[in-house]
Coordinates of C-alpha atoms and ligand atoms in Angstrom, one line a residue:
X1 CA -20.2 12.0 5.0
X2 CA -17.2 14.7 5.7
X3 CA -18.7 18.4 6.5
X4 CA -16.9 21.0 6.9
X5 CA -18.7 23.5 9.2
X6 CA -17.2 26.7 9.5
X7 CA -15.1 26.3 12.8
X8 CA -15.1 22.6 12.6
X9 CA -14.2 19.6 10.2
X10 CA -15.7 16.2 10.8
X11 CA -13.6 13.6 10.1
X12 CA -15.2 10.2 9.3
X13 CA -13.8 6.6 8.3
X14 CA -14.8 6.3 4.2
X15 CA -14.5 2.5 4.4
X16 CA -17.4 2.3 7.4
X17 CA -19.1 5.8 7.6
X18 CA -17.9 6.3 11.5
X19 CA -17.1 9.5 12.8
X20 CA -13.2 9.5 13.8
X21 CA -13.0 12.9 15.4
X22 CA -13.9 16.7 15.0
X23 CA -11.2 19.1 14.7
X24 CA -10.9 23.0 14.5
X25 CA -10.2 24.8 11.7
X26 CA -8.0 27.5 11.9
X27 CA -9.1 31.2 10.7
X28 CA -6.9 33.3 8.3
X29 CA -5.6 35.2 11.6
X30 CA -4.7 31.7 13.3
X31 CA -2.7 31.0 9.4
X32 CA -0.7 34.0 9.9
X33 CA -0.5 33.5 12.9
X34 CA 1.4 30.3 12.3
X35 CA 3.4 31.5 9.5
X36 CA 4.8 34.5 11.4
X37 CA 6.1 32.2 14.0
X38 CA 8.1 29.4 11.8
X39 CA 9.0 32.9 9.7
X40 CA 10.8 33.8 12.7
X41 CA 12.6 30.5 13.3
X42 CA 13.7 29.6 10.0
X43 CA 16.9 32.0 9.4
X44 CA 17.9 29.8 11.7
X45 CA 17.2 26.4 10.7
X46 CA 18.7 27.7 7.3
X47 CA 22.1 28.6 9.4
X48 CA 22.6 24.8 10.4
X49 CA 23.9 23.9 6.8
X50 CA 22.5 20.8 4.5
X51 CA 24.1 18.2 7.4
X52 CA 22.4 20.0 10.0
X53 CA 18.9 19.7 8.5
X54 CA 19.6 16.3 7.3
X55 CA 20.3 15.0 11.5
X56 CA 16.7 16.8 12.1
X57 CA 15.0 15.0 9.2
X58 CA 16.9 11.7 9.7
X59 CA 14.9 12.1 13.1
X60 CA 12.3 12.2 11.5
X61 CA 12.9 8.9 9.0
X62 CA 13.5 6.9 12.6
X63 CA 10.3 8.6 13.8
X64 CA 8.3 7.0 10.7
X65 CA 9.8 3.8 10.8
X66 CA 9.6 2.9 14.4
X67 CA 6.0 4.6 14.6
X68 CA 4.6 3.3 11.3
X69 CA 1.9 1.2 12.6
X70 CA 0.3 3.9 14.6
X71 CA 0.9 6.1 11.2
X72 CA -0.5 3.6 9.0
X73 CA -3.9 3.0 11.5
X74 CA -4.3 6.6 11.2
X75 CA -4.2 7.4 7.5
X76 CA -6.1 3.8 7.2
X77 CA -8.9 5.2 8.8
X78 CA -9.0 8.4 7.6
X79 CA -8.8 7.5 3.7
X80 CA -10.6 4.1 3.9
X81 CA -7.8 2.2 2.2
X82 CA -6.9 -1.2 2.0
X83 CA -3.8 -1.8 4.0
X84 CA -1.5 -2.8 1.1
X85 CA -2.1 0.7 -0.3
X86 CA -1.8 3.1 2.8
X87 CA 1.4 0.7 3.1
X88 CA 4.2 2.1 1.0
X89 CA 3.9 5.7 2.2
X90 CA 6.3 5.9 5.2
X91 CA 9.0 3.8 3.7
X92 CA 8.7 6.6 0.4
X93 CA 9.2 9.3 2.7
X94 CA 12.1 7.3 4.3
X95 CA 13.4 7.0 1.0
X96 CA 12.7 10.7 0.4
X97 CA 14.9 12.2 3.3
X98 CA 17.3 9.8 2.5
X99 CA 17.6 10.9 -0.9
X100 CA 17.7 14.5 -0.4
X101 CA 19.6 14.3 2.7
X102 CA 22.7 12.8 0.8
X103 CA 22.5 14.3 -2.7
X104 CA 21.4 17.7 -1.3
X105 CA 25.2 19.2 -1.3
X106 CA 25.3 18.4 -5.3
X107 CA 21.8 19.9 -5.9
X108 CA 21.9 22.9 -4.5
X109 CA 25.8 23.6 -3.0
X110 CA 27.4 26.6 -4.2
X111 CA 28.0 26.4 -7.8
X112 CA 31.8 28.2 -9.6
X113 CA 31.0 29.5 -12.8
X114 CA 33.4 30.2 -15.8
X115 CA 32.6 33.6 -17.6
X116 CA 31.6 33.1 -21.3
X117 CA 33.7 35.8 -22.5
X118 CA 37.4 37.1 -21.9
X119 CA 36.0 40.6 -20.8
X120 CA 34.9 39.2 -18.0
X121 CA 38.6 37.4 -16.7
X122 CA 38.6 39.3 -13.8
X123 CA 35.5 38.3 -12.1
X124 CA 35.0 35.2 -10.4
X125 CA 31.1 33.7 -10.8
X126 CA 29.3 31.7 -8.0
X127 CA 25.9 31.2 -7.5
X128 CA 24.6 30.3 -4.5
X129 CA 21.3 29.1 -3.7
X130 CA 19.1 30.5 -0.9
X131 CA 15.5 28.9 0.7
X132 CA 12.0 30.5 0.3
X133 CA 12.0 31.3 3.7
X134 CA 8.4 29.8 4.0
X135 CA 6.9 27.6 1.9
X136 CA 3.3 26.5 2.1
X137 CA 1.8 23.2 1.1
X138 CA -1.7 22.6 0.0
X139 CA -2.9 18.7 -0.3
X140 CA -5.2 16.5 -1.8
X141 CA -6.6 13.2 0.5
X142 CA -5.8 10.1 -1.8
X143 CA -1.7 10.3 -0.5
X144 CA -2.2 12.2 2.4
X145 CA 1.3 11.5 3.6
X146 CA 3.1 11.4 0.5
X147 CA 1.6 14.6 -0.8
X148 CA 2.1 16.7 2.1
X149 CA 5.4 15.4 3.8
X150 CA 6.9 14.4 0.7
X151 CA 6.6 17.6 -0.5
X152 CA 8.0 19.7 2.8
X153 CA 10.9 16.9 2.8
X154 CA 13.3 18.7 0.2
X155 CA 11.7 22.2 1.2
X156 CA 12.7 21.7 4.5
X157 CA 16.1 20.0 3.5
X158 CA 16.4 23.4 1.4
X159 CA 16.6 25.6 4.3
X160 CA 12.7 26.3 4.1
X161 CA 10.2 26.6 7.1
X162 CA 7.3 24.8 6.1
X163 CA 3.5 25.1 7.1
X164 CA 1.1 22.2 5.3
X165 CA -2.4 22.8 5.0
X166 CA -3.8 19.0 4.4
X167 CA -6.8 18.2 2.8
X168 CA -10.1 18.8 5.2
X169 CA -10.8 15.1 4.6
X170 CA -7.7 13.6 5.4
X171 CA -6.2 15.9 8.0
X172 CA -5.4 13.8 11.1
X173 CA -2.2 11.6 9.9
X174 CA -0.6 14.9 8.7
X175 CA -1.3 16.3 12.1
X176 CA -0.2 13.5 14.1
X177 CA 3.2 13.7 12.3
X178 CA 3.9 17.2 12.6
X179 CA 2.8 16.7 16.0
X180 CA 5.8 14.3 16.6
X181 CA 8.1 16.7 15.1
X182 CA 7.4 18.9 17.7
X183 CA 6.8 16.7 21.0
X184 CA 8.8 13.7 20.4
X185 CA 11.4 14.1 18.1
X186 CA 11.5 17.7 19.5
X187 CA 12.7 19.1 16.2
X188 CA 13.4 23.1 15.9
X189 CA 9.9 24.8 15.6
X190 CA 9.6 25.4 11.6
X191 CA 7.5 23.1 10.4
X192 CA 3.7 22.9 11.1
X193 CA 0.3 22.5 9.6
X194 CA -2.9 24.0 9.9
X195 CA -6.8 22.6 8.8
X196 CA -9.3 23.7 7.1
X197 CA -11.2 24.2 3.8
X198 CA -10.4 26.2 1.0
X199 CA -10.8 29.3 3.0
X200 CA -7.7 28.3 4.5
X201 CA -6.0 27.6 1.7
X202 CA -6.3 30.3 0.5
X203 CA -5.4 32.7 3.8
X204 CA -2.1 30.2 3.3
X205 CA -1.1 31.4 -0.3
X206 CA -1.4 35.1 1.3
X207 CA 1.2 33.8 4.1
X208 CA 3.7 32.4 2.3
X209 CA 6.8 32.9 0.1
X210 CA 6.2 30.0 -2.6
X211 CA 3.4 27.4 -3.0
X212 CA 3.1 23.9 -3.3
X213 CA 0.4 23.0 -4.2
X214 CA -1.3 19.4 -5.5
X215 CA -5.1 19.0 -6.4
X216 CA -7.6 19.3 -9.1
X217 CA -6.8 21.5 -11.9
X218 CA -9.9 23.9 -11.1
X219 CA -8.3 24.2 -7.7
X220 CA -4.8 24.7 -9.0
X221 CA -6.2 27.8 -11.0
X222 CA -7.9 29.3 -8.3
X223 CA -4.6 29.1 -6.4
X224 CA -2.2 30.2 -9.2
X225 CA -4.8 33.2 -9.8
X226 CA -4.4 34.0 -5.6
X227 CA -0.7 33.6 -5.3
X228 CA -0.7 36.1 -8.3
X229 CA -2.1 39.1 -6.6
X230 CA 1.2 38.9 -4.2
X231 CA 3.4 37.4 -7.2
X232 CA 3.7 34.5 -5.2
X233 CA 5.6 31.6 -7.3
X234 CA 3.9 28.2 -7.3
X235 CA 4.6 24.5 -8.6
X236 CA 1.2 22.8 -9.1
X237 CA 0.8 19.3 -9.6
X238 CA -2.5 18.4 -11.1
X239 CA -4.8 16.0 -12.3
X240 CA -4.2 13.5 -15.3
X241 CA -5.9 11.2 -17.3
X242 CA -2.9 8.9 -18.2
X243 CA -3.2 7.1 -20.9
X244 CA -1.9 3.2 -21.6
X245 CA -0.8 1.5 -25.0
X246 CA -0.9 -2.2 -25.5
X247 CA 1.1 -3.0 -28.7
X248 CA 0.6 -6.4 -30.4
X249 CA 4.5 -7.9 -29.1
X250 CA 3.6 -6.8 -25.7
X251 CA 3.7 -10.0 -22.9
X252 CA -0.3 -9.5 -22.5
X253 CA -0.6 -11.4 -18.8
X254 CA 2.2 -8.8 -18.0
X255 CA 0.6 -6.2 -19.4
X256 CA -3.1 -7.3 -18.4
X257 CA -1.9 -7.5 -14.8
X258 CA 0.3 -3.9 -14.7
X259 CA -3.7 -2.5 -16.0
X260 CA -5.5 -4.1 -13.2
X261 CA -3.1 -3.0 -10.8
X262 CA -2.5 0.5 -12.0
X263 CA -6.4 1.4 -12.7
X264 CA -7.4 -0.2 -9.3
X265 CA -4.9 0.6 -6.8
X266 CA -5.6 3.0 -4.2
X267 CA -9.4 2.9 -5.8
X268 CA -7.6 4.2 -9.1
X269 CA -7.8 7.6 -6.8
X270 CA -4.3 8.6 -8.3
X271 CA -3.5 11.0 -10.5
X272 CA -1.2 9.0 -12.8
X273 CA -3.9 6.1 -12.1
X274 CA -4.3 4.0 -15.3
X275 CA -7.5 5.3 -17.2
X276 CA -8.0 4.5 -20.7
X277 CA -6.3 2.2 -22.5
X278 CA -5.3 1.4 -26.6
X279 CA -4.8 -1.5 -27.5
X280 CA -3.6 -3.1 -31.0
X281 CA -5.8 -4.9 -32.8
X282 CA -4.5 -8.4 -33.1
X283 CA -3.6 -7.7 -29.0
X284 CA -7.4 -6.6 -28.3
X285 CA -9.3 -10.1 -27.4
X286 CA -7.0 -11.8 -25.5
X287 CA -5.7 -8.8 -23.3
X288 CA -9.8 -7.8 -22.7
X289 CA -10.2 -11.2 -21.4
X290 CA -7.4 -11.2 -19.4
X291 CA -8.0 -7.8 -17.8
X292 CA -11.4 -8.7 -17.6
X293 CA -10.6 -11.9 -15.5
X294 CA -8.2 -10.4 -13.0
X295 CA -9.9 -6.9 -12.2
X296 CA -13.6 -9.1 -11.6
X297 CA -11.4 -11.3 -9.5
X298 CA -10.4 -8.3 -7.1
X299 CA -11.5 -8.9 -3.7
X300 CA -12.9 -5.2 -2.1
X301 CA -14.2 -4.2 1.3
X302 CA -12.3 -2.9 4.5
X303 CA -9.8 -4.9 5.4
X304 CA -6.7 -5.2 8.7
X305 CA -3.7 -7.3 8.5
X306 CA -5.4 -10.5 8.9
X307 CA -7.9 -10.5 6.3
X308 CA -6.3 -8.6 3.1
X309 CA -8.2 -7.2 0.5
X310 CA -7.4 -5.5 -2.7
X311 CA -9.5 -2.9 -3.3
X312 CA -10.7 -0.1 -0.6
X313 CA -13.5 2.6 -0.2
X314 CA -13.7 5.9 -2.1
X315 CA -12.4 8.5 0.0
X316 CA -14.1 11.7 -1.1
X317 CA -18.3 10.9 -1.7
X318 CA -18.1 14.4 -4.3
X319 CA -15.9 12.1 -6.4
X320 CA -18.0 8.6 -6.1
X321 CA -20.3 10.7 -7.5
X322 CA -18.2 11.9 -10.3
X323 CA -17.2 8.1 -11.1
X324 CA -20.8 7.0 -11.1
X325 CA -21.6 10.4 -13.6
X326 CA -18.5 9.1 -15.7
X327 CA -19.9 5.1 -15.8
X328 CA -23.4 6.3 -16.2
X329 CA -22.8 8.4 -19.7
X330 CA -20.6 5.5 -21.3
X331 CA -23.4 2.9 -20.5
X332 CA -26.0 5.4 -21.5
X333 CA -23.7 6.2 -25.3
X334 CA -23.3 2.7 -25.8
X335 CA -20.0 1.3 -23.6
X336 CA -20.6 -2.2 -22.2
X337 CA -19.4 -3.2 -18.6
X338 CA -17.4 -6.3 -18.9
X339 CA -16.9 -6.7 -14.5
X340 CA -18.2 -4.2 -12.2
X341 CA -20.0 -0.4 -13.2
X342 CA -21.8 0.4 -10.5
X343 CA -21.7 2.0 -6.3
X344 CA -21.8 -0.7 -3.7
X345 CA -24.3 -0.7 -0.9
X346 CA -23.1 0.6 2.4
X347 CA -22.0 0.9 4.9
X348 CA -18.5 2.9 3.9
X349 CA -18.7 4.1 0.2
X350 CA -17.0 1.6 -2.6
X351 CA -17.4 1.6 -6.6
X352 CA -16.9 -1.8 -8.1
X353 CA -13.4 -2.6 -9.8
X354 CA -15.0 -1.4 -13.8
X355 CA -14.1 -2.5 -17.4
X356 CA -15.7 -1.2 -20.0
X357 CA -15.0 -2.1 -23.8
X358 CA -16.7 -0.5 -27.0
X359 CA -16.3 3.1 -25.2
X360 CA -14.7 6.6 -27.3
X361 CA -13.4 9.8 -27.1
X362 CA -16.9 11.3 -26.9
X363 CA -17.8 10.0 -23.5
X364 CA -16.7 11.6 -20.4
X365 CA -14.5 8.5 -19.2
X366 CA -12.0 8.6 -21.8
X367 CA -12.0 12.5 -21.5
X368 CA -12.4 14.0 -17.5
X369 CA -10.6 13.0 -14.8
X370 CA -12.7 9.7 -13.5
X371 CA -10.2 9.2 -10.3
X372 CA -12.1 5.7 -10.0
X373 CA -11.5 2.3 -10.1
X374 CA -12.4 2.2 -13.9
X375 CA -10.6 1.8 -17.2
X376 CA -12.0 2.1 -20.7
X377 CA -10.7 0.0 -23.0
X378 CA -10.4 1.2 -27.2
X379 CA -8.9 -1.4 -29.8
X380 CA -6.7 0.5 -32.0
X381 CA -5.5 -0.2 -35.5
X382 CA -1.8 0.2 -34.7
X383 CA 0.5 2.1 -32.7
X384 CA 0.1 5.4 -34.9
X385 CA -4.2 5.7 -33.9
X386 CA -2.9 4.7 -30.6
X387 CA -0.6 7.7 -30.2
X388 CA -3.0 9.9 -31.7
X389 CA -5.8 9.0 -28.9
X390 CA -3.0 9.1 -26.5
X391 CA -2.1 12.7 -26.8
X392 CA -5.7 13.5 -27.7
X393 CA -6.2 14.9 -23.9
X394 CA -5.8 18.5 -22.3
X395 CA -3.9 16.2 -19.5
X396 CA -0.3 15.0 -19.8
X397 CA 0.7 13.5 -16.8
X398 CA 2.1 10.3 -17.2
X399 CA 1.4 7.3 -18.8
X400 CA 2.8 3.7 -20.0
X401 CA 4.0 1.3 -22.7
X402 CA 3.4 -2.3 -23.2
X403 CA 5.4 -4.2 -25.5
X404 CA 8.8 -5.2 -27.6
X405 CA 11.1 -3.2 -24.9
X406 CA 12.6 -1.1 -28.6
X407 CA 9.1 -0.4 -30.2
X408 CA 7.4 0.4 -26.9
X409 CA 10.3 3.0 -26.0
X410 CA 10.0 4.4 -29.6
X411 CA 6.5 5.0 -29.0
X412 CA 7.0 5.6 -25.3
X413 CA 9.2 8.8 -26.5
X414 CA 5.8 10.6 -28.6
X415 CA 3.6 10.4 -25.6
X416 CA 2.7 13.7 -24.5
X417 CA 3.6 14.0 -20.8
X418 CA 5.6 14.4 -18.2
X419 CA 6.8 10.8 -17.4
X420 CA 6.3 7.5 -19.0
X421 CA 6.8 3.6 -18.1
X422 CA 8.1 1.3 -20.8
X423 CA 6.6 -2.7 -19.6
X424 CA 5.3 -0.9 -16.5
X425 CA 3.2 1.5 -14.8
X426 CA 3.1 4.5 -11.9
X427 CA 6.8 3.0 -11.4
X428 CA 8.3 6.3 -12.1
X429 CA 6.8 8.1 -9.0
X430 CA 9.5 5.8 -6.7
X431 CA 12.4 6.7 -9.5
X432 CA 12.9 9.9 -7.2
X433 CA 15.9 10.3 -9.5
X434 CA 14.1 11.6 -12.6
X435 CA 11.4 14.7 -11.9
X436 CA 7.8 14.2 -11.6
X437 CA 5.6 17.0 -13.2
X438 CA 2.3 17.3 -15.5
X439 CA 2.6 19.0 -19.6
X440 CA -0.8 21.1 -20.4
X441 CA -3.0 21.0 -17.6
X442 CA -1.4 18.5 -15.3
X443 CA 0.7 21.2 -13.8
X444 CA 3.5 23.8 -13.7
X445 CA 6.7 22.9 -12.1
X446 CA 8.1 19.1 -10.9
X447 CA 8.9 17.3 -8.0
X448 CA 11.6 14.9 -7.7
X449 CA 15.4 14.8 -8.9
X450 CA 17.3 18.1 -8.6
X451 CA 14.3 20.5 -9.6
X452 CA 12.1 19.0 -6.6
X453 CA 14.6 21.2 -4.5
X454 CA 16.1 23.6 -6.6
X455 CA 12.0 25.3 -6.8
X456 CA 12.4 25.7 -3.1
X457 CA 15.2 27.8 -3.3
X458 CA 16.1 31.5 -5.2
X459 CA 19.4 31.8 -6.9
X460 CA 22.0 34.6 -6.5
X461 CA 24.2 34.8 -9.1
X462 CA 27.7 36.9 -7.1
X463 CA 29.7 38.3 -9.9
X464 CA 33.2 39.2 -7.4
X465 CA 35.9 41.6 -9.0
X466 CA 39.3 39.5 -8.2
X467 CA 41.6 42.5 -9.6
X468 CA 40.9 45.8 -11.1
X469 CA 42.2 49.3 -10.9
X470 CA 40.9 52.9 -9.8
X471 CA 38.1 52.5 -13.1
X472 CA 37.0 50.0 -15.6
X473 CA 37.1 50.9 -19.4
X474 CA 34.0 51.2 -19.3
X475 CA 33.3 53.9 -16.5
X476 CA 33.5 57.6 -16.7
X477 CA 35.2 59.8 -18.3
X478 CA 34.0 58.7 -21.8
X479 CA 36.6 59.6 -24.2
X480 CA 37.5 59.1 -28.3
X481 CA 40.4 57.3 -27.7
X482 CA 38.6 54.4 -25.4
X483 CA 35.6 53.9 -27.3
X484 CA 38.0 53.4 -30.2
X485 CA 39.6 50.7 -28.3
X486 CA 36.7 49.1 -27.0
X487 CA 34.5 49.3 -29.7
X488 CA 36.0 47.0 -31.6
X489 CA 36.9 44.8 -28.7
X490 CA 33.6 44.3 -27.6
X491 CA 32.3 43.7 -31.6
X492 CA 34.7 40.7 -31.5
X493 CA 33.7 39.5 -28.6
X494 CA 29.8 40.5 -28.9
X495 CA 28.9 39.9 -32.7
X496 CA 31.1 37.6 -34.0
X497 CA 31.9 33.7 -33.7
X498 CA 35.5 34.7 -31.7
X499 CA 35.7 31.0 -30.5
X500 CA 35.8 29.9 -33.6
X501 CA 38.5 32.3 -35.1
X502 CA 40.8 31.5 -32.3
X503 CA 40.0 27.8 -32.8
X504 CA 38.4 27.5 -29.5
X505 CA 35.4 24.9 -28.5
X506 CA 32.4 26.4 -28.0
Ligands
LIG601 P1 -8.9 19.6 -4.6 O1 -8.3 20.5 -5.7 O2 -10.3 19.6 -4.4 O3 -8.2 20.0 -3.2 C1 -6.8 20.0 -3.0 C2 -6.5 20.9 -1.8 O4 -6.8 22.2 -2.1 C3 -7.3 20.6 -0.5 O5 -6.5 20.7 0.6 C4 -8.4 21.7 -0.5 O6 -8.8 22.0 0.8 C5 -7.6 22.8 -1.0 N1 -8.4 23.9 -1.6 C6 -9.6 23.9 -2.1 N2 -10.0 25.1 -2.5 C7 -8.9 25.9 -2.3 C8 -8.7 27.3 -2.6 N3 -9.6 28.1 -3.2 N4 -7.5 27.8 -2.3 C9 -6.5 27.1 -1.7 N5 -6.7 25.7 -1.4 C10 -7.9 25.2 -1.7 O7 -8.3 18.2 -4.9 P2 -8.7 16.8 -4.2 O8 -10.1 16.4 -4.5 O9 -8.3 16.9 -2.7 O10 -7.6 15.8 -4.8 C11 -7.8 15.1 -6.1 C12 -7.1 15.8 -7.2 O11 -5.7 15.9 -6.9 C13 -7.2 15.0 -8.5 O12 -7.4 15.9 -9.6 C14 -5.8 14.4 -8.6 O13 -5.4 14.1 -10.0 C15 -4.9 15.5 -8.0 N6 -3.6 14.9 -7.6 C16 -2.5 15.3 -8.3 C17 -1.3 14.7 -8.0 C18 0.0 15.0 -8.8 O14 1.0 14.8 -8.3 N7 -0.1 15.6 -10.0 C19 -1.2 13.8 -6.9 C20 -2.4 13.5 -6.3 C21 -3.6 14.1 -6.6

């Protein structure tokens, strides 16, 4: 099991219980350390423009692509994984730099603004947007490279330095990485990472001028309470408990197949993971058996390239126990297990692939975070209950929609959270085009589109006189004769609809 001793982090392989390595953590003084030196480089690395970051991070793409075996072993190793799922995550960051590196300019480029009101004809508006000139990242273990690189990709694109702080479990692909950045793409020094526990996440938050951060929703307050004592800004991306609805027109071997895939992929350790799921009545047999059939037919275990399997180990043993708590108090208020429910003997650390049927709002599995491979399953009367359970959570991260492509997007549209699949699921996290980002407790902030690197950057609005004499109106010396010309001026203009008098568009 991963322990964290207070100079040193174990690192062990989940999927076999071997020790990998032992790594130092760094102390506070080593964090500020690191943050004072990337502060020092980054005015720099902001000077070289959008296309000069983008040749860096295009580096950095190659680096992925040509290395992603030895990446891939890594983060295999380190999360216990099946290879299939440690698989997508370097051609998603490729994607990533890609994305940012070309649409960059458009997102955040200096922007020409045309004043609202006449008064203002003689000033010309521009805002311009400058990086957070360091930005810290705090990460969670089930993505370890999507969660901490994808995040520093449009930070650093932004002009940021960037210094990660991974999760204590998963901290050895992120290293080896950033490592590269340094020694073999020989990038310019602003980007780094350092390990540890919460201790140094938090010494991190002290460091830094904005924080990313992506974990649990107890952790995310602890860190929005911590960057608040230095009025730090944050964007937190939290935990969810997405929800899916099966209406009685949806294709149910499509459907019964996006369930299995999206509740047990990665272990279901993903926070827009599929975890409880409506389903219309007339719909409710036949898409239980189907379910039933492919998630009992999931082949689990550790797994290489030559002998695939679909379902890998738990990562983190504090949440194997939290899934077994979850399974436990559904079996124990009446929920049946239809395949699976229970841990697997050792070695490495694995939870069956779970259905369970006849469970309800008042068991812990259909309300907390499971992060498991389980889904509950609830038969609905129609779409209207369905929506109701739905949005009955104090999550609202995303979620999905099976059915007549019209319906399913009219109900898709009253689900409350921050992104939802119509006839598919966890889909929107590689439409980097639209932003990512939890309602209620799933977080503050998004990630993704034009707001995934506008956050990393503050705005200054210049408001540039192009002509003007010795004084405004406005200035000194006040005098009866101005304010009874500007009075009424700036009445017309201030209080009343002037567009429309002058037949103007608004
Ligand atoms: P966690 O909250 O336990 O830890 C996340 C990170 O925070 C780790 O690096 C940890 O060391 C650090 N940390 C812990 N205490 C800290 C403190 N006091 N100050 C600063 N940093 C501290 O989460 P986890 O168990 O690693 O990850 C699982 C959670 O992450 C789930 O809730 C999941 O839903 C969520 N998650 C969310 C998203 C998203 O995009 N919304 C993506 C993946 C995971």
């Amino acid at each position: 099991m991963p322990a964290a001793a207070a100079d040193s982090i174990e690192v062990h392989n989940p999927a076999t219980g071997a020790l990998i390595e032992t790594i130092p953590v760094d102390s506070p003084q080593a964090v500020a350390a690191t943050v004072q030196r990337v502060r020092a480089n980054q005015p720099e690395w902001e000077a070289m423009g959008i296309e000069g970051r983008y040749h860096w991070l295009g580096k950095l793409r190659d680096w992925l692509l040509d290395n992603e075996q030895r990446v891939l072993d890594t983060m295999q190793a380190e999360t216990g994984k099946v290879r299939a799922d440690a698989g997508n995550e370097p051609g998603y960051l490729a994607d990533l730099i890609n994305f940012y590196g070309t649409r960059a300019a458009g997102f955040i480029g200096e922007e020409g603004v045309r004043p609202h009101t006449p008064l203002l004809a003689s000033k010309k508006l521009r805002i311009q947007y400058r990086p957070h000139p360091v930005v810290g990242i705090i990460s969670p273990w089930n993505f370890p490279l999507i969660l901490s690189l994808g995040d520093s990709i449009p930070a650093l694109q932004a002009g940021c330095a960037v210094v990660v702080k991974p999760s204590e479990l998963t901290p050895l692909g992120v290293a080896e990485v950033i490592e590269a950045w340094k020694h073999e793409i020989g990038g310019p020094d602003v980007f780094d990472c350092v390990q540890g526990v919460g201790e140094t996440g938090g010494a991190l938050v002290y460091e830094v001028d904005f924080i990313q951060f992506t974990g649990s929703d107890r952790t995310g307050r602890k860190v929005m309470a911590r960057a608040a004592e230095t009025l730090t800004p944050v964007s937190l991306e939290l935990g969810g408990k997405d929800p899916m609805i099966v209406l009685a027109d949806a294709d149910l071997d499509r459907a019964a197949n996006a369930a299995a895939w999206g509740g047990m992929m990665n272990s279901g350790q993903i926070c827009m993971s599929v975890e409880r799921i409506y389903v219309e009545e007339p719909a409710y047999d036949a898409f239980v058996d189907k379910l039933t059939a492919e998630v009992g037919g999931l082949r689990q275990g550790s797994d290489d390239a030559s002998s695939p399997k679909d379902v890998g180990a738990m990562t983190s043993p504090k949440q194997t126990a939290i899934v077994e708590d979850h399974v436990s108090d559904a079996l124990a208020s009446g929920a049946r297990a239809l395949t699976g429910g229970k841990r697997v003997e050792g070695p490495g650390d694995y939870f069956e692939p779970t259905v369970l049927v006849d469970v309800d709002h008042s068991m812990k599995v259909m309300r907390e975070e499971t992060f498991g491979p389980v889904v509950g399953v609830m038969k609905v009367r129609d779409a209207e209950e369905a929506l109701q359970l739905a949005n009955d959570s104090r999550y609202g991260l995303s979620g999905s929609v099976f059915g007549e492509r019209e319906r399913a997007e009219q109900v898709a549209r009253r689900v409350e959270c921050g992104a939802i699949n119509v006839n598919d699921v966890l889909v929107n996290y590689f439409a980097m085009d639209v932003p990512m980002g939890g309602w209620k407790q799933s977080g503050i902030g998004t990630r993704h589109g034009e707001g995934g690197i506008k956050k990393y950057c503050r705005s200054e609005s210049l408001v540039i006189t192009r002509f003007g004499g010795k004084r405004e109106p406005t200035w000194y010396p006040y005098t009866k004769g101005r304010r009874r010309l500007l009075a009424p001026i700036s009445r017309f203009f201030g209080a009343r609809d002037w567009r429309r008098k002058l037949g103007l568009r608004r």
